[in-house]
Coordinates of C-alpha atoms and ligand atoms in Angstrom, one line a residue:
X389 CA 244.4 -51.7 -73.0
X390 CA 245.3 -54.4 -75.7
X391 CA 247.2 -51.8 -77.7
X392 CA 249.5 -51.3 -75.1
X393 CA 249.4 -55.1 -74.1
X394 CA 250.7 -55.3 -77.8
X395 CA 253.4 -52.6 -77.9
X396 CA 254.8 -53.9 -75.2
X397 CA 255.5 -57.0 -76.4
X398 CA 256.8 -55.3 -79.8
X399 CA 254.2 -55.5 -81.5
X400 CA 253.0 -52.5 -84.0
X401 CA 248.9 -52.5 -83.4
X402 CA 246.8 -50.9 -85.7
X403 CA 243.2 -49.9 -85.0
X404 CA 239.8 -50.2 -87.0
X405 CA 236.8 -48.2 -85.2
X406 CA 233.9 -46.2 -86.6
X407 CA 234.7 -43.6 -83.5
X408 CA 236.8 -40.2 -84.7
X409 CA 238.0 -39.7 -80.7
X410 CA 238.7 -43.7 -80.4
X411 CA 241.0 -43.9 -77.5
X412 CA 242.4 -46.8 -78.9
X413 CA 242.9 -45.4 -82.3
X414 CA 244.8 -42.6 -80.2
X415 CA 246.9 -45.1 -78.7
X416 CA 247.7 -47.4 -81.3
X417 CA 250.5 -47.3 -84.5
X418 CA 248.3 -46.2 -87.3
X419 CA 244.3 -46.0 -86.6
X420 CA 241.8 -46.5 -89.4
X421 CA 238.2 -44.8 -88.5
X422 CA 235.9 -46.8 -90.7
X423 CA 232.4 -48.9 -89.8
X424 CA 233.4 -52.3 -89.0
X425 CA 231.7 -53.4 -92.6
X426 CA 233.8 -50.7 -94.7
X427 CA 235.3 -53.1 -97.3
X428 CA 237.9 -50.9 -98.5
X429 CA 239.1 -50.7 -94.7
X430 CA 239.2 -54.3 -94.3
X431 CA 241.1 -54.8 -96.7
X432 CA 244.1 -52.4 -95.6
X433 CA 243.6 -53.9 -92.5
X434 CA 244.2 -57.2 -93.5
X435 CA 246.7 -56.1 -95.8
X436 CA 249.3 -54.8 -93.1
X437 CA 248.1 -57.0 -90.1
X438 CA 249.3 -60.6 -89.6
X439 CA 246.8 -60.9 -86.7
X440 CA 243.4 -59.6 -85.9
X441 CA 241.2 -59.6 -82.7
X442 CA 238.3 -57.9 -81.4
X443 CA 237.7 -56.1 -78.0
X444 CA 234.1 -55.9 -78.9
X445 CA 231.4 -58.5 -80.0
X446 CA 229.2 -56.5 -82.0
X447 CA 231.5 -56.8 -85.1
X448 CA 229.8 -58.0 -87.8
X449 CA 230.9 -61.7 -88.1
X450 CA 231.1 -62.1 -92.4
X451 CA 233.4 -59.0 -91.2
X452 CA 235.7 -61.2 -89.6
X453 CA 235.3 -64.1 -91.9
X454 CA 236.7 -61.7 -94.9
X455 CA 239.7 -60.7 -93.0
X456 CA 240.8 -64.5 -91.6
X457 CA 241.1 -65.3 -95.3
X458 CA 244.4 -63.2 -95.3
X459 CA 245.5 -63.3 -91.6
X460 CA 245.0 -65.3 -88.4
X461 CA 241.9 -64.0 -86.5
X462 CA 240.9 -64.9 -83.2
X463 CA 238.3 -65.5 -81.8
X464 CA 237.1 -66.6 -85.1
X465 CA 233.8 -65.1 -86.7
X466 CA 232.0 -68.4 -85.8
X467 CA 232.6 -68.0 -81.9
X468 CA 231.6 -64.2 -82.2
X469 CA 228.7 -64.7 -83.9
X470 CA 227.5 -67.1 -81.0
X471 CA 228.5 -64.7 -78.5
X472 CA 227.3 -61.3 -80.1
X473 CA 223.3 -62.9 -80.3
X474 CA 221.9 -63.7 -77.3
X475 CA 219.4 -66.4 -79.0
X476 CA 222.4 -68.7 -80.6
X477 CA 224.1 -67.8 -77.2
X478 CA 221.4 -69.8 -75.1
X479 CA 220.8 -72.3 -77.4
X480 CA 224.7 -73.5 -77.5
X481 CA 224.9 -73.1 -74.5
X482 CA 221.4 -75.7 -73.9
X483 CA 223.0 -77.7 -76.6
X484 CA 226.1 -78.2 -74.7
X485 CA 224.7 -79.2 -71.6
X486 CA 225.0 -75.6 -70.2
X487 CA 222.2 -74.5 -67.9
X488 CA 220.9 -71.0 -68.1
X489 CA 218.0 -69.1 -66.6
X490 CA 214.4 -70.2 -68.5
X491 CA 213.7 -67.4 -71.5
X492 CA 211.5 -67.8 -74.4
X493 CA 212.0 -65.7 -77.8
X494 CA 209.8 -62.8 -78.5
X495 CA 209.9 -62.2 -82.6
X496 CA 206.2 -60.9 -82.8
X497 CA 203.8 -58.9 -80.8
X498 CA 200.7 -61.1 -81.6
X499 CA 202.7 -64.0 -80.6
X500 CA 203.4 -63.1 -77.4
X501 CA 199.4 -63.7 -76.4
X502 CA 199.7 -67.0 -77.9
X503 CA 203.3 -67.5 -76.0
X504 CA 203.1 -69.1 -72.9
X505 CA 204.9 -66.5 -70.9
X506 CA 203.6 -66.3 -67.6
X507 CA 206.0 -68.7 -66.2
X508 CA 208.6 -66.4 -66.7
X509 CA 207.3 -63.5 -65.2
X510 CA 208.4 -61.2 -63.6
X511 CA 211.4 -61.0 -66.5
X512 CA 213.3 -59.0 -68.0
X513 CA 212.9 -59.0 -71.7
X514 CA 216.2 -58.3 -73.4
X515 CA 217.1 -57.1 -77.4
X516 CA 218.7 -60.1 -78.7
X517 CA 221.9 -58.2 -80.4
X518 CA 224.1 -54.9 -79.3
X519 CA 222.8 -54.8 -76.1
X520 CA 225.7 -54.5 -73.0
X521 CA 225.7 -52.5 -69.8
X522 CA 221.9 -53.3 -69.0
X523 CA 220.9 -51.5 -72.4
X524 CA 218.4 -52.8 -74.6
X525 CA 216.6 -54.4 -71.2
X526 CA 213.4 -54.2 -69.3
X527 CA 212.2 -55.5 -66.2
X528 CA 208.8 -56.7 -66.7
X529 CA 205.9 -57.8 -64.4
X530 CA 203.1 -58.6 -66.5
X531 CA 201.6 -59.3 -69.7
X532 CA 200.9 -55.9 -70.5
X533 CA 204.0 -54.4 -69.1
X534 CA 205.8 -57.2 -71.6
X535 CA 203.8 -56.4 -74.7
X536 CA 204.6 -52.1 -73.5
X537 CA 207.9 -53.3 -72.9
X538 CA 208.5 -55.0 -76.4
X539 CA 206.8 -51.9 -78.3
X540 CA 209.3 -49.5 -76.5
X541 CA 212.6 -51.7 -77.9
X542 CA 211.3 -51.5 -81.4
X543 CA 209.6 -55.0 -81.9
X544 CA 213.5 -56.3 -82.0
X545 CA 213.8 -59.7 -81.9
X546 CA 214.1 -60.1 -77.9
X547 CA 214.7 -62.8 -75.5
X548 CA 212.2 -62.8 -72.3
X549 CA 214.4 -64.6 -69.2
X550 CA 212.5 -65.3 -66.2
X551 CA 214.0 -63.1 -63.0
X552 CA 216.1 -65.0 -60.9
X553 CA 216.6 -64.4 -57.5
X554 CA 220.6 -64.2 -57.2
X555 CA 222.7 -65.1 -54.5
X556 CA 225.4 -63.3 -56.1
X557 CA 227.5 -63.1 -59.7
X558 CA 230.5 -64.5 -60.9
X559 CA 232.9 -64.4 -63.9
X560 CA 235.8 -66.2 -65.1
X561 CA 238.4 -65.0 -68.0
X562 CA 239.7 -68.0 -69.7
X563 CA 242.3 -68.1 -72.6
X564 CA 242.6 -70.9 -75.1
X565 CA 245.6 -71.3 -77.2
X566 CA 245.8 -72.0 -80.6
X567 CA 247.3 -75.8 -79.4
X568 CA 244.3 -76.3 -76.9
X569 CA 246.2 -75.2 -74.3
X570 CA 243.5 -73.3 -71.3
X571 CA 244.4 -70.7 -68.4
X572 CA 241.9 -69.3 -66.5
X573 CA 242.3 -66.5 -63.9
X574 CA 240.8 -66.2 -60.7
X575 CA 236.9 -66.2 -60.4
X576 CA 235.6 -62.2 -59.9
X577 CA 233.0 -61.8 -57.9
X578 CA 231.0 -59.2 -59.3
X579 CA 228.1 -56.5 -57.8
X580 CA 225.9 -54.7 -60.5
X581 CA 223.7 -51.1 -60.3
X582 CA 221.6 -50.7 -63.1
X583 CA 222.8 -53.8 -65.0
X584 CA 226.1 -52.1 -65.2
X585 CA 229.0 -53.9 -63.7
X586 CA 229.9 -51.6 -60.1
X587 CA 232.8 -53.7 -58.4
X588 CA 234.8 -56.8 -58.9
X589 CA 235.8 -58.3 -55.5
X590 CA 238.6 -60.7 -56.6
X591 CA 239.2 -63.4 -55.1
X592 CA 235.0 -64.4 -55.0
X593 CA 234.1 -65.4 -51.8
X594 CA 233.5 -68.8 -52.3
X595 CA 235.1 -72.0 -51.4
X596 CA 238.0 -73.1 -53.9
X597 CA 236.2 -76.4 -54.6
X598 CA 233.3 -74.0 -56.0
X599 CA 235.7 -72.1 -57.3
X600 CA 237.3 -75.2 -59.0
X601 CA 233.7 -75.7 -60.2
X602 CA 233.7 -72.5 -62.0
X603 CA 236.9 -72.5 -63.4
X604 CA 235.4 -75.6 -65.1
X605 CA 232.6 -74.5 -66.5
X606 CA 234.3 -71.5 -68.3
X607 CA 236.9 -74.3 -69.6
X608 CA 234.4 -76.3 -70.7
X609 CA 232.7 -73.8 -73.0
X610 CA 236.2 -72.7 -74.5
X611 CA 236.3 -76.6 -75.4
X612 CA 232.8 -76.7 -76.8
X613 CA 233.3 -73.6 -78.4
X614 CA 237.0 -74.3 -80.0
X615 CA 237.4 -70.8 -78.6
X616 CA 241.2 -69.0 -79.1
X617 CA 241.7 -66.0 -77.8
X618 CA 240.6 -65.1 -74.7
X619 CA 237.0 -65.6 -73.6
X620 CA 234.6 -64.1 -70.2
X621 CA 231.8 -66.4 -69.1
X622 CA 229.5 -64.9 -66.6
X623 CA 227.9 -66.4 -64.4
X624 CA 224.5 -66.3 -62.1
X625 CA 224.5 -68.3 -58.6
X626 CA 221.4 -68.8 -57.2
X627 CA 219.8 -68.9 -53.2
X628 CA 220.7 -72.8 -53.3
X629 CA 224.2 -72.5 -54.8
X630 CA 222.9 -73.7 -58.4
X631 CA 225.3 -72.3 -61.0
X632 CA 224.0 -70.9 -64.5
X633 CA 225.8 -69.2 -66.9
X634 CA 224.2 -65.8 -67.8
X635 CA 226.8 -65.0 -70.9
X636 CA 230.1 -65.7 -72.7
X637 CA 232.2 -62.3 -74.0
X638 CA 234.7 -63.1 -76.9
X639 CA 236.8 -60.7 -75.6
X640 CA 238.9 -59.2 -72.2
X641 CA 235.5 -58.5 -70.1
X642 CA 235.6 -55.5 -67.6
X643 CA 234.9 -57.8 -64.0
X644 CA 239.3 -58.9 -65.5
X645 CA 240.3 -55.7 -65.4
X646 CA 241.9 -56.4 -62.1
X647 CA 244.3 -58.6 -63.6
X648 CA 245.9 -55.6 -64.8
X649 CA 247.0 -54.7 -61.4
X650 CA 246.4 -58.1 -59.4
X651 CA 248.0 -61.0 -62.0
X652 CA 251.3 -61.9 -63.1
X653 CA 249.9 -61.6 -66.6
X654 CA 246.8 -59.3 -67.5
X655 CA 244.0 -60.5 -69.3
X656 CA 244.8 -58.4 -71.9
X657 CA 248.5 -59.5 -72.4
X658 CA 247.0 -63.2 -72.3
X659 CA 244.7 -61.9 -75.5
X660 CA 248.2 -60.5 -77.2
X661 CA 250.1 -63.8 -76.7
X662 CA 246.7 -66.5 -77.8
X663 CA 246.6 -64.1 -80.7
X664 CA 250.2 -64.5 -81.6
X665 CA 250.4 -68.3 -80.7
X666 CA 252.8 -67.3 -77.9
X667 CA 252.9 -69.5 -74.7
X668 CA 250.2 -68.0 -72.3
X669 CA 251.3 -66.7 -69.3
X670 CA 250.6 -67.3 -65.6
X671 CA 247.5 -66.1 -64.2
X672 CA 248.2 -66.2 -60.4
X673 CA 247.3 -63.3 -58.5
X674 CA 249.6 -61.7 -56.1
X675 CA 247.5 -59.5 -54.7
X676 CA 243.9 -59.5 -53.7
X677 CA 242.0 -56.7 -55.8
X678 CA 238.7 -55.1 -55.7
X679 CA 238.6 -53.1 -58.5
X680 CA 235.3 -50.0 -59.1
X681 CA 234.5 -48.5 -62.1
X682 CA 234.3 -45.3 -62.5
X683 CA 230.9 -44.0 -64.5
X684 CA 230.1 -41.1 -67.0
X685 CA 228.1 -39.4 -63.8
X686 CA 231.0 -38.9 -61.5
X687 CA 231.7 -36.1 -64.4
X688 CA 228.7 -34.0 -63.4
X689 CA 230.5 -31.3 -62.2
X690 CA 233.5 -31.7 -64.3
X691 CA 237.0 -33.6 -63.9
X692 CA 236.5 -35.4 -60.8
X693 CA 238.9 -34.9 -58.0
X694 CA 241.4 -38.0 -58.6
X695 CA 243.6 -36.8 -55.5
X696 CA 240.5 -38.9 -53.9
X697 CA 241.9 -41.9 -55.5
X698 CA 245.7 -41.4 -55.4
X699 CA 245.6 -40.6 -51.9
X700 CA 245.2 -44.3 -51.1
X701 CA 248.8 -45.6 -52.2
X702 CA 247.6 -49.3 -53.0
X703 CA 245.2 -47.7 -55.4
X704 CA 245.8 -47.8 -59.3
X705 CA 243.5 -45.1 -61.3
X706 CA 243.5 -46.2 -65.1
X707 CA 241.1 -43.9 -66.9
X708 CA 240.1 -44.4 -70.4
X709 CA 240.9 -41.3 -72.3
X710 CA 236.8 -41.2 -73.4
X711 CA 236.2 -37.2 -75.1
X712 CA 232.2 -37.5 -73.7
X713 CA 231.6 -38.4 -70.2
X714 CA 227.7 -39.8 -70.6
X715 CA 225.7 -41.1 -67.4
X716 CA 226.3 -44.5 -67.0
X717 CA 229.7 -44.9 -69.6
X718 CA 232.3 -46.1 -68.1
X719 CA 235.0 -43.7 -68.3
X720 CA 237.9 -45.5 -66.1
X721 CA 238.0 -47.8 -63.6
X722 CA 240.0 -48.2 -60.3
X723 CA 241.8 -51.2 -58.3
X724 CA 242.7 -51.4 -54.8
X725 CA 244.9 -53.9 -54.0
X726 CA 246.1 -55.4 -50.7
X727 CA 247.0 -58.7 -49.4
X728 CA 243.5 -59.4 -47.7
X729 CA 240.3 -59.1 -49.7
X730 CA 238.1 -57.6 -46.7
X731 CA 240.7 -54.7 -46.2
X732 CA 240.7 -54.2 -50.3
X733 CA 236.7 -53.9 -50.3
X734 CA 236.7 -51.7 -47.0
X735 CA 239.6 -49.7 -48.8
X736 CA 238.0 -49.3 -52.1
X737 CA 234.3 -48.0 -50.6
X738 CA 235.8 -45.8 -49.1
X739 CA 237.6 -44.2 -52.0
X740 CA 234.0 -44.6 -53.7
X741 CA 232.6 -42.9 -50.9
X742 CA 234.4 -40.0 -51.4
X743 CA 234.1 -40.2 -55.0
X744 CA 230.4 -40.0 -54.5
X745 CA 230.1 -37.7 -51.5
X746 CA 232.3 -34.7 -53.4
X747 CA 229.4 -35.2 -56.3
X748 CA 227.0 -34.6 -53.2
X749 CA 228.3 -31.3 -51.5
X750 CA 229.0 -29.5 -54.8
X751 CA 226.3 -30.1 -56.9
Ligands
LIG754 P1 224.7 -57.1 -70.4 O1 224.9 -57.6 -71.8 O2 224.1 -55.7 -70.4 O3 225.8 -57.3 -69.5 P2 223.3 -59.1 -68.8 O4 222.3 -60.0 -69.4 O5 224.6 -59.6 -68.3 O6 223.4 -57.9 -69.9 O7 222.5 -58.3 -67.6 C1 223.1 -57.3 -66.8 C2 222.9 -57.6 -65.4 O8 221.5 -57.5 -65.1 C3 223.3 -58.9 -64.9 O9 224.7 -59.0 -64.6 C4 222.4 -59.1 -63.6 O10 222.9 -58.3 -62.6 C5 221.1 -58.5 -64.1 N1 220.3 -59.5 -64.7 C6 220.2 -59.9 -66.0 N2 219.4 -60.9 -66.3 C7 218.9 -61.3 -65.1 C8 218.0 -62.3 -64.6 N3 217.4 -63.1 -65.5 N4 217.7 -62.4 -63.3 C9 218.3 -61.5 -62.4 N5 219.2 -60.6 -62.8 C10 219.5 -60.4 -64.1
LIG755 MG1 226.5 -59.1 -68.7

């Protein structure tokens, strides 16, 4: 979606990913399908790119530092490395005055006895790198479950975060120019199955002054951060309203895929221009959007119908162009847009609905 952000602008995009059936290598002007540490491949990279980003956080960061000595690069490898390990993620965060939810590190089996972890518990213990989509996570009751839990992700460095009982989830894209200056789009209010992100109703629900709030916050940590590029800070809001942030992406984030549809300028067209030191552009939304993704499971039976989308005329399908539909990847996603939110989430359940009740009768 940033390739074609890119080309239309003017730009010529080339592509660096270890995948052979990289939509994006598909997409873009000339692909190079190498590991993201293949030195000969950063090199030609940097060689014919005058600006390099990343729509993925797991890039090794000495990665990034090689290429920014011969082109602009942003974010820069200091903000991803922050952001890709969720240990340095916390503790800027607490640094900066951040709240998050109480978590411990696990680094050693025997510690954890030692560890006084009962006071987050029930948790969910979580691998400190390459987890995303609720992978590399374990909901866990007890001691025992823990030190089962902790055996059964390897004995990876983890992070144990106390449960917290959520009101509901929010998330804010914000872009940061190379001159300082911010834009943040509307706050997404975002429902999760399985730890996987299921539907961004956008506008949140919330009052504007709480919205202001959140806008804030995401602004802030851009600041802290000396972020450029474009940046997704999620959020948790708990029973009594208290806000904590849950994580930063250095990257367009799925719950700002609406903007596609919903803003005068998508989030991934914001990335393109903070890349290219081009003024950002304006983030108002001119419709309301709920936007659904659309998972690897839907495929069970094959191509699913999309008729059942397109039917609904204020519906825009944008699927992925992924070979290998797996159970829980997401494979597309879709946005219904109207000019009242409660009609656009009525709207787009139903499509869903359907979606899921064609899986049903032909199984
Ligand atoms: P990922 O990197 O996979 O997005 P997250 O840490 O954002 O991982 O967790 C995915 C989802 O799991 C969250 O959006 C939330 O719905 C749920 N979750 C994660 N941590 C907690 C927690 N401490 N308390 C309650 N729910 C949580
Ligand atoms: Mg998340």
């Amino acid at each position: 979606m940033f390739v074609m952000a890119a080309q239309q602008l003017g730009y010529r995009v080339t592509v660096l990913d270890p995948a052979v059936d990289s939509p994006a290598g598909r997409t873009a002007d000339d692909f190079i399908c190498a590991d993201y540490a293949d030195q000969p491949a950063l090199e030609k990279l940097g060689t014919q790119c005058a600006a390099i980003t990343t729509e993925f956080e797991n890039i090794p960061a000495q990665s990034l530092r090689k290429l920014a000595k011969s082109c602009v690069v942003s974010p820069d490898a200091y903000s991803v490395s922050i952001a890709q390990n969720r240990i340095t993620e916390k503790q800027f965060l607490v640094t900066n005055g951040f709240t998050v939810a109480p978590f411990a590190v696990i680094q050693q089996q025997d510690v954890i006895a030692t560890q006084d972890v009962a006071d987050l518990l029930p948790g969910i213990l979580k691998v400190s790198q390459f987890g995303y989509d609720g992978k590399g996570q374990m909901a866990v009751a007890s001691e025992a479950e823990l030190i089962a839990a902790y055996a059964q992700l390897n004995h990876s460095i983890c992070v144990l975060e106390k449960f917290m009982p959520l009101k509901s989830e929010l998330s804010v894209v914000v872009a940061r120019g190379n001159d300082g200056e911010l834009k943040t789009f509307p706050v997404s209010e975002n429902q999760h199955v399985n730890g996987i992100l299921d539907i961004s109703i956008v506008p949140a629900r919330i009052s504007p002054e709480f919205a202001e709030q959140v806008q804030g916050t995401a602004c802030k940590i851009a600041e802290k951060l000396d972020y450029q590029g474009v940046l997704c800070v999620e959020f948790f809001v708990l029973q009594n309203n208290e806000l904590l942030i849950n994580e930063i992406a250095p990257r367009p984030h799925n719950s700002g895929h609406y903007s596609i549809d919903a803003c005068i300028t998508s989030q991934f067209e914001q990335q393109v221009r903070a890349l290219c030191g081009l003024p950002l552009g304006a983030t108002t939304q001119h419709s309301a959007a709920v936007m659904v993704n659309l998972l690897g499971d839907l495929w069970q039976n094959g191509e699913p119908d999309w008729n059942l989308v397109l039917q609904n005329p204020s519906a825009k399908l944008h699927l992925y162009g992924k070979t290998e539909a797996r159970p829980g990847r997401k494979m597309g996603h879709y946005t219904v847009l109207t000019t009242d939110i409660n009609a656009a989430l009525q709207q787009a359940l139903a499509v869903k609905k359907q979606l899921e009740q064609k899986l049903i009768r032909n199984p």
